[in-house]
XYZ file of C-alpha atoms in Angstrom:
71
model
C 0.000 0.000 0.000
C 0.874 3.534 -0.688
C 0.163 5.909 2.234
C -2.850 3.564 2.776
C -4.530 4.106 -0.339
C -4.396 0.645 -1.684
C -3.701 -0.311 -5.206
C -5.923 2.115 -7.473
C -4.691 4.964 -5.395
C -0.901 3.953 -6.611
C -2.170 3.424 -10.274
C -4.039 7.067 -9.488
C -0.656 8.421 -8.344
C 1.778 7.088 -11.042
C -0.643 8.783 -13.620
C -0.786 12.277 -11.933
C 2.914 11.923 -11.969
C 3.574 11.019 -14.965
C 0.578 13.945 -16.456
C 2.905 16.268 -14.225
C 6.243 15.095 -15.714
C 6.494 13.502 -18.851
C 3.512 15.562 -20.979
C 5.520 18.590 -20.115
C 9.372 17.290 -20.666
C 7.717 15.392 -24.101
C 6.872 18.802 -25.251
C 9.915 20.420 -24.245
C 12.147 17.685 -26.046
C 10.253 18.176 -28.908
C 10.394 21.598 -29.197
C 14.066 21.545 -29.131
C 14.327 19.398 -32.185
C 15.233 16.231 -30.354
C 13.583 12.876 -30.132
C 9.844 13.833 -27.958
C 9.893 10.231 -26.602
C 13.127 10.891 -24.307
C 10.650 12.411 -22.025
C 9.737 8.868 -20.860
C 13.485 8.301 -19.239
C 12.200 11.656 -17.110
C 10.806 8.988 -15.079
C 13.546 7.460 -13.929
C 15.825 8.333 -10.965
C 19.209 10.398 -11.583
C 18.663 9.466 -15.330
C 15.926 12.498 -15.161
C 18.758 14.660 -13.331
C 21.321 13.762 -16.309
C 18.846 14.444 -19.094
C 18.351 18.008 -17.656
C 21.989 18.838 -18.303
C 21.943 17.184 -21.845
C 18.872 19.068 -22.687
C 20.207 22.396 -21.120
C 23.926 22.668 -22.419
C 23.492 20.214 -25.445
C 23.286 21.753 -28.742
C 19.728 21.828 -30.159
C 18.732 20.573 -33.047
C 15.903 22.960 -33.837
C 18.308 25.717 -33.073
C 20.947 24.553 -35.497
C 18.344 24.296 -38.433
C 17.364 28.394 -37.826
C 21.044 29.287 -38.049
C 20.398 31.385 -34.690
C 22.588 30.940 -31.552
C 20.660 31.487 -28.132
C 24.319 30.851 -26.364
């Protein structure tokens, strides 16, 4: 059990989290030119920690294709 609300409340949980996390992150890879999907690693612990620095000093993609540098 999960802070005593039994199996659906988990299941209820997990889905709120991942509507919190990986929608947004899915979007945000996206946007930058990369692979959307990589949002579903978000989910798992330290990994989401490394993929923030990839997706904040990496080059992007969508970026590269304007010709504009943000950095």
């Amino acid at each position: 059990m999960m802070f005593g609300m039994g199996a659906s409340g988990g299941l209820f949980a997990l889905v709120v989290y991942v509507a919190l996390v990986v929608v947004p992150f899915y979007q945000l890879w996206k946007r930058t030119g990369h692979n959307g999907w990589m949002a579903l690693l978000m989910i798992v612990p330290l990994l989401n920690i490394v993929l923030l620095y990839v997706l904040a000093f990496k080059d992007w993609p969508a970026v590269q294709k304007k010709g504009t540098d943000l950095g």
